[in-house]
CSV table of C-alpha atoms in Angstrom, one decimal:
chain,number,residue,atom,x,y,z
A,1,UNK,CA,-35.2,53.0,23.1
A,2,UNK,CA,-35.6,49.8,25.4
A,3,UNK,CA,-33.7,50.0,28.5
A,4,UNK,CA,-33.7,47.5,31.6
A,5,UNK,CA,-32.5,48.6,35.0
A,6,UNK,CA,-31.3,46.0,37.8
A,7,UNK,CA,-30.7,48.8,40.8
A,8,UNK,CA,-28.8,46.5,43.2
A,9,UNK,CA,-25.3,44.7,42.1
A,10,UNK,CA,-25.7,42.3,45.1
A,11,UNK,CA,-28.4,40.8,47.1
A,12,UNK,CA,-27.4,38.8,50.4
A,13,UNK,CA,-29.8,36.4,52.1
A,14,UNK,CA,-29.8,33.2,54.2
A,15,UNK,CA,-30.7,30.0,53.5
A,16,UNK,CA,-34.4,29.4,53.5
A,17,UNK,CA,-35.1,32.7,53.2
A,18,UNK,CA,-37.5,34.4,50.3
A,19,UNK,CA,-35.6,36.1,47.7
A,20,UNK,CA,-36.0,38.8,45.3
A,21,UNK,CA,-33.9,40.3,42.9
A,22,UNK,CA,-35.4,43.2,41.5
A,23,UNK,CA,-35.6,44.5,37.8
A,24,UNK,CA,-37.5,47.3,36.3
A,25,UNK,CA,-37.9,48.5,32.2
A,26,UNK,CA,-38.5,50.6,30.1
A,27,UNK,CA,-40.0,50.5,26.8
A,28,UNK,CA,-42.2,52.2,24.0
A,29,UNK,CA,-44.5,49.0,23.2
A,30,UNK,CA,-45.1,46.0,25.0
A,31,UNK,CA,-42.3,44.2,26.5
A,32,UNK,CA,-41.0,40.9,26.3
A,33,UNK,CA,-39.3,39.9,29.7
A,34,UNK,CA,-36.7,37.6,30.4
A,35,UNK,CA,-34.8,36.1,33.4
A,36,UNK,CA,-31.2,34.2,33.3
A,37,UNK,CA,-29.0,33.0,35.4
A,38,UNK,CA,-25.0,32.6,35.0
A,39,UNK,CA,-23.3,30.3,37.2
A,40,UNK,CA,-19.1,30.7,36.8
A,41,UNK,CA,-17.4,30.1,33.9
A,42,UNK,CA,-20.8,29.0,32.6
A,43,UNK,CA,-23.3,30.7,29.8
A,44,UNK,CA,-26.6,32.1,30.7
A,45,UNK,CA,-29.1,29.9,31.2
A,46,UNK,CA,-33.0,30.5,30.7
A,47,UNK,CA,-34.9,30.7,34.0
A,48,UNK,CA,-38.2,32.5,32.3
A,49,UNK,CA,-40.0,34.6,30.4
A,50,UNK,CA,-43.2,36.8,30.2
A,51,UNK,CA,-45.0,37.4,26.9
A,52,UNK,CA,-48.2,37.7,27.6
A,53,UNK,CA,-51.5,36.1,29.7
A,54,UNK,CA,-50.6,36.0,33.3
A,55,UNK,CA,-48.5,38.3,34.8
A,56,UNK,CA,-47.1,35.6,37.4
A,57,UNK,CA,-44.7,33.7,35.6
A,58,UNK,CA,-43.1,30.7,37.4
A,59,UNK,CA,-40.3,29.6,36.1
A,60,UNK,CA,-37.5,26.5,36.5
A,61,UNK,CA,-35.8,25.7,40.1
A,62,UNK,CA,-38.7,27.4,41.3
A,63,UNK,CA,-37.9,31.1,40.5
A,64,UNK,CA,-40.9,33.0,39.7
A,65,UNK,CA,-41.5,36.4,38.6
A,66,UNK,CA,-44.4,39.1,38.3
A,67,UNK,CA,-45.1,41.6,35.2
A,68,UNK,CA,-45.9,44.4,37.2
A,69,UNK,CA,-47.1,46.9,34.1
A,70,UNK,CA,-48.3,50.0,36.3
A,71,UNK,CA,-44.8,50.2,38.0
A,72,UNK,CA,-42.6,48.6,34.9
A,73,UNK,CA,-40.7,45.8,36.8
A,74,UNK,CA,-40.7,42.3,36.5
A,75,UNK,CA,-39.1,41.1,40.2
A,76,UNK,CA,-37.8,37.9,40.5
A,77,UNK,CA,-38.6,36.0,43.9
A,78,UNK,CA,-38.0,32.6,45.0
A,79,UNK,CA,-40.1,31.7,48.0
A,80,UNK,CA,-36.5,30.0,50.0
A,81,UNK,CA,-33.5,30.2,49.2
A,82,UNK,CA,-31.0,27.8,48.5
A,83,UNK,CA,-27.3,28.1,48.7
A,84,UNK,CA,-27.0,26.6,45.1
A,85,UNK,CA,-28.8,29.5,44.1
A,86,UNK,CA,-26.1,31.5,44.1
A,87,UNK,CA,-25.0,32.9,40.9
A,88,UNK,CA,-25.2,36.2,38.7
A,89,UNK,CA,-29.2,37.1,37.6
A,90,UNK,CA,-29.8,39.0,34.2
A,91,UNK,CA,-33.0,40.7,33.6
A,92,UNK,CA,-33.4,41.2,29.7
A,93,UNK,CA,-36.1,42.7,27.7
A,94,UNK,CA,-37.1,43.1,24.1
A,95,UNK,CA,-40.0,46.1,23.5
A,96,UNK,CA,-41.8,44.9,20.2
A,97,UNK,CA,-42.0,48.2,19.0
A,98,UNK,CA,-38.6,48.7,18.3
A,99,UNK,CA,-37.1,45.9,16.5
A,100,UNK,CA,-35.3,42.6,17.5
A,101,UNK,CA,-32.5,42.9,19.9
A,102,UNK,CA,-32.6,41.6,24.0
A,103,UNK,CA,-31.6,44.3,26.2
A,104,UNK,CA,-29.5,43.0,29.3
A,105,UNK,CA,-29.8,44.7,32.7
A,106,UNK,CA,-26.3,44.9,34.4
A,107,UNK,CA,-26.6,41.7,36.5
A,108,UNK,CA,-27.3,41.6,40.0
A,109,UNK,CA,-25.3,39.0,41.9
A,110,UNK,CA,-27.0,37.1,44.6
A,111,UNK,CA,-25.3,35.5,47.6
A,112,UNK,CA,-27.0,32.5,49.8
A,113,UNK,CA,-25.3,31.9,52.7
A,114,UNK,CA,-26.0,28.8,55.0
B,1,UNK,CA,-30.1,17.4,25.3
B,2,UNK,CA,-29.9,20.0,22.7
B,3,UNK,CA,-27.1,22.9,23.7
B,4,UNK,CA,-25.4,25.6,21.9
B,5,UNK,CA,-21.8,24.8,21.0
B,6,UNK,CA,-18.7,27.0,21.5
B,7,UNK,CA,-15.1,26.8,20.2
B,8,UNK,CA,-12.3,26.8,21.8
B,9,UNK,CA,-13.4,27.8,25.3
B,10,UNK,CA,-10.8,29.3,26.0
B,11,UNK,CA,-8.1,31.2,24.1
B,12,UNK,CA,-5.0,33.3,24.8
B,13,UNK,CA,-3.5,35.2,22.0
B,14,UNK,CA,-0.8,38.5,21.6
B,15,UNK,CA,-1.7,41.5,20.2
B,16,UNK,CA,-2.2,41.6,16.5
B,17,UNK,CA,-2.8,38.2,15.5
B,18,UNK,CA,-6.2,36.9,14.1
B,19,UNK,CA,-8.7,34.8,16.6
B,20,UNK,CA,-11.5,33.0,15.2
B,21,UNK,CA,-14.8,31.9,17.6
B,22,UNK,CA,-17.0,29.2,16.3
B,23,UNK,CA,-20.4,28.6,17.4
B,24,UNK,CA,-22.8,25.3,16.8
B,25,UNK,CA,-26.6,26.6,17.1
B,26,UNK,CA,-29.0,24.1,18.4
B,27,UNK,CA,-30.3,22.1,15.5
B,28,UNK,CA,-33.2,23.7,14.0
B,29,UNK,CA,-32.9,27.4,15.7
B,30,UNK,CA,-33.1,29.7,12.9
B,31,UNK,CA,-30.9,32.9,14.8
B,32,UNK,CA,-28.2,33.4,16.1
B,33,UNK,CA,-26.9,36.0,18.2
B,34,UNK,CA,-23.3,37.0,19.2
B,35,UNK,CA,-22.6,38.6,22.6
B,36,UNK,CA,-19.5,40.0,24.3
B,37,UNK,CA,-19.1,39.8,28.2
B,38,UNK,CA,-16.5,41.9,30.4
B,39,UNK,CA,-16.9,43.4,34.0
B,40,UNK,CA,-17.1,47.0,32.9
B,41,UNK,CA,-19.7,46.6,29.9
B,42,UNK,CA,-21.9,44.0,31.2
B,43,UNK,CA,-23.8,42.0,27.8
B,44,UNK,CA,-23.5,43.5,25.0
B,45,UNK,CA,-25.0,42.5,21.5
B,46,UNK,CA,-22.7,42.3,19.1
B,47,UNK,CA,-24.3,40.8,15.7
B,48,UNK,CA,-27.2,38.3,14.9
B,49,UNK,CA,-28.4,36.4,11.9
B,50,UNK,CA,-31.5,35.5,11.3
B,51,UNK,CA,-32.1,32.5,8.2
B,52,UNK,CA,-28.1,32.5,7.9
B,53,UNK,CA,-28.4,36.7,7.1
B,54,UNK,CA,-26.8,39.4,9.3
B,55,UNK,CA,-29.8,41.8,10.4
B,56,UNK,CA,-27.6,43.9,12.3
B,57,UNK,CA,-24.1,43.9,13.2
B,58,UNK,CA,-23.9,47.5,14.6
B,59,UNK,CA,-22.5,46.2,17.4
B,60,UNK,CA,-19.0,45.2,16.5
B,61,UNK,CA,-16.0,47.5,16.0
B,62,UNK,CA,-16.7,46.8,11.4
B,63,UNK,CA,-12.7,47.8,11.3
B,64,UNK,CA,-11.7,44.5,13.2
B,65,UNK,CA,-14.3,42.5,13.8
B,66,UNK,CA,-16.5,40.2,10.8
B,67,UNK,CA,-19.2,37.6,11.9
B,68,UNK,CA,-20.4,35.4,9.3
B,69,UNK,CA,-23.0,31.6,9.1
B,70,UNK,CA,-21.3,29.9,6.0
B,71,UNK,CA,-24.3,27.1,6.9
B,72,UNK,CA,-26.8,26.5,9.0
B,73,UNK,CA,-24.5,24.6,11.8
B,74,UNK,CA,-21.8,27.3,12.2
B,75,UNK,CA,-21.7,30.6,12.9
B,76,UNK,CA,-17.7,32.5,13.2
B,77,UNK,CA,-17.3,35.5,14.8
B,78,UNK,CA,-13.3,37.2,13.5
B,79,UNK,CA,-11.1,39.5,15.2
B,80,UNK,CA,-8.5,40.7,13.1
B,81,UNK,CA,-6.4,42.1,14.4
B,82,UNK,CA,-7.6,41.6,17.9
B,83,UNK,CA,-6.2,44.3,20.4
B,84,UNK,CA,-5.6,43.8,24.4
B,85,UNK,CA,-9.3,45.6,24.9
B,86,UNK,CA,-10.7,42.5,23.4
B,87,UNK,CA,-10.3,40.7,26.1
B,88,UNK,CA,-14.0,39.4,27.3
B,89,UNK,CA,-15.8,36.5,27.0
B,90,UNK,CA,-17.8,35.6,24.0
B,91,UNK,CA,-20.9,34.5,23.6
B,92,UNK,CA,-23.0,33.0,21.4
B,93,UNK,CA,-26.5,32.0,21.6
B,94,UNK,CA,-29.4,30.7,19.4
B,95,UNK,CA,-33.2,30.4,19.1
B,96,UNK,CA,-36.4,29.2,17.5
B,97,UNK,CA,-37.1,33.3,16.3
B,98,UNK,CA,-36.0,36.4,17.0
B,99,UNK,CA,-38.7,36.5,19.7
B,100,UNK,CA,-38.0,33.5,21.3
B,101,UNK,CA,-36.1,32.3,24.2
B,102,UNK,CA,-32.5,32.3,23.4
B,103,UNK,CA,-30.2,29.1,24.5
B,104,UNK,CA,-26.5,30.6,24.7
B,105,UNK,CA,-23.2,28.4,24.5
B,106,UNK,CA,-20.7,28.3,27.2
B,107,UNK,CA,-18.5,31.2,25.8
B,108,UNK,CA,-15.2,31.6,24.7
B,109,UNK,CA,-12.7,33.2,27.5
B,110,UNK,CA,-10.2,35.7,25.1
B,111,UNK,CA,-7.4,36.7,26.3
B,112,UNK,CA,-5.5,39.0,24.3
B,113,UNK,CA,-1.8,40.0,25.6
């Protein structure tokens, strides 16, 4: 079964600062890896994706992220922070192996402070 | 700009009575996916439809909850009779295929008393 991990609920930094909010998988075929954010009261919104080709994806307001296959992650990093970037982050992925449904990590909520 | 639709977006109801969510995919997306948001479960996948057909709907409490497309512009998600443990935020979101990038609507906040 697909599975997607996000190991820290929150992630502080300061303004300016690189970023990374970290996400790691699991799957049985290839994966399909996603990023989005949620601002409140708001749906997700699509940040990126990986599918296949190069494993750094860059992705909208400047987020980025890197397949990592060897260790099974797919971090996202910003290079600095803004305090608008604060919001909830949800990794998601979909192993094509093993049908059609996105997997959602638990979110990881990150906090920019001036 | 092309966005997913939700209706109402918000909704408070007592126990019992029957709540009906309505979703506008993004013209041309060909699935749709229903989701169901609270602090202790994270995401969670309720149904989708692929072509207007449920693929799989082992998500949803079957006794309860019903998610149909009567056309290609609507989807409905049912509770009947919803119960206080309903209470989430509802989701729905749709996309090109059911690899693709999915676009989600702005939810639906259910409150059920």
């Amino acid at each position: 079964a697909q599975s997607v991990a996000q190991p820290e609920d929150q992630v502080n930094v300061a303004e300016g600062n690189p970023l990374t909010v970290k996400c790691t998988y699991s799957v049985s075929g290839n994966p399909y890896l996603f990023w989005y954010v949620q601002y409140p009261n708001r749906g997700l919104q699509f940040l990126l994706k990986y599918i296949t080709g190069d494993n750094l994806v860059k992705g909208s307001y400047g987020f980025e992220a890197e397949f990592n296959k060897s260790q099974t992650s797919f971090h996202l990093k910003k290079p600095s922070a803004l305090v608008s970037d604060s919001a909830l982050y949800f990794c998601a992925v979909r192993d094509d192996n093993a049908g059609n449904m996105l997997t959602f990590g638990g979110g990881t909520r990150l906090m920019v402070k001036p | 700009d092309a966005r997913v639709t939700q209706t109402p977006r918000h909704k408070v109801t007592e126990m019992g009575q029957e709540v009906t969510m309505r979703c506008q995919p993004i013209l041309g997306h060909n699935t749709v996916f229903w989701y169901r948001q609270t602090m202790m479960q994270g995401l969670e996948l309720l149904a989708y439809f692929r072509n207007r057909a449920p693929l799989d709907d082992s998500g949803m409490p079957k006794d309860r909850f019903s998610a149909e497309m009567p056309d290609a512009t609507l989807a409905t998600l049912k509770i009947q009779p919803s119960e206080p443990r309903d209470s989430a935020v509802y989701f729905c979101a749709s996309g090109l295929a059911l690899v693709d990038t999915q676009y989600f609507g702005p939810g639906t906040r259910l409150t059920v008393l």
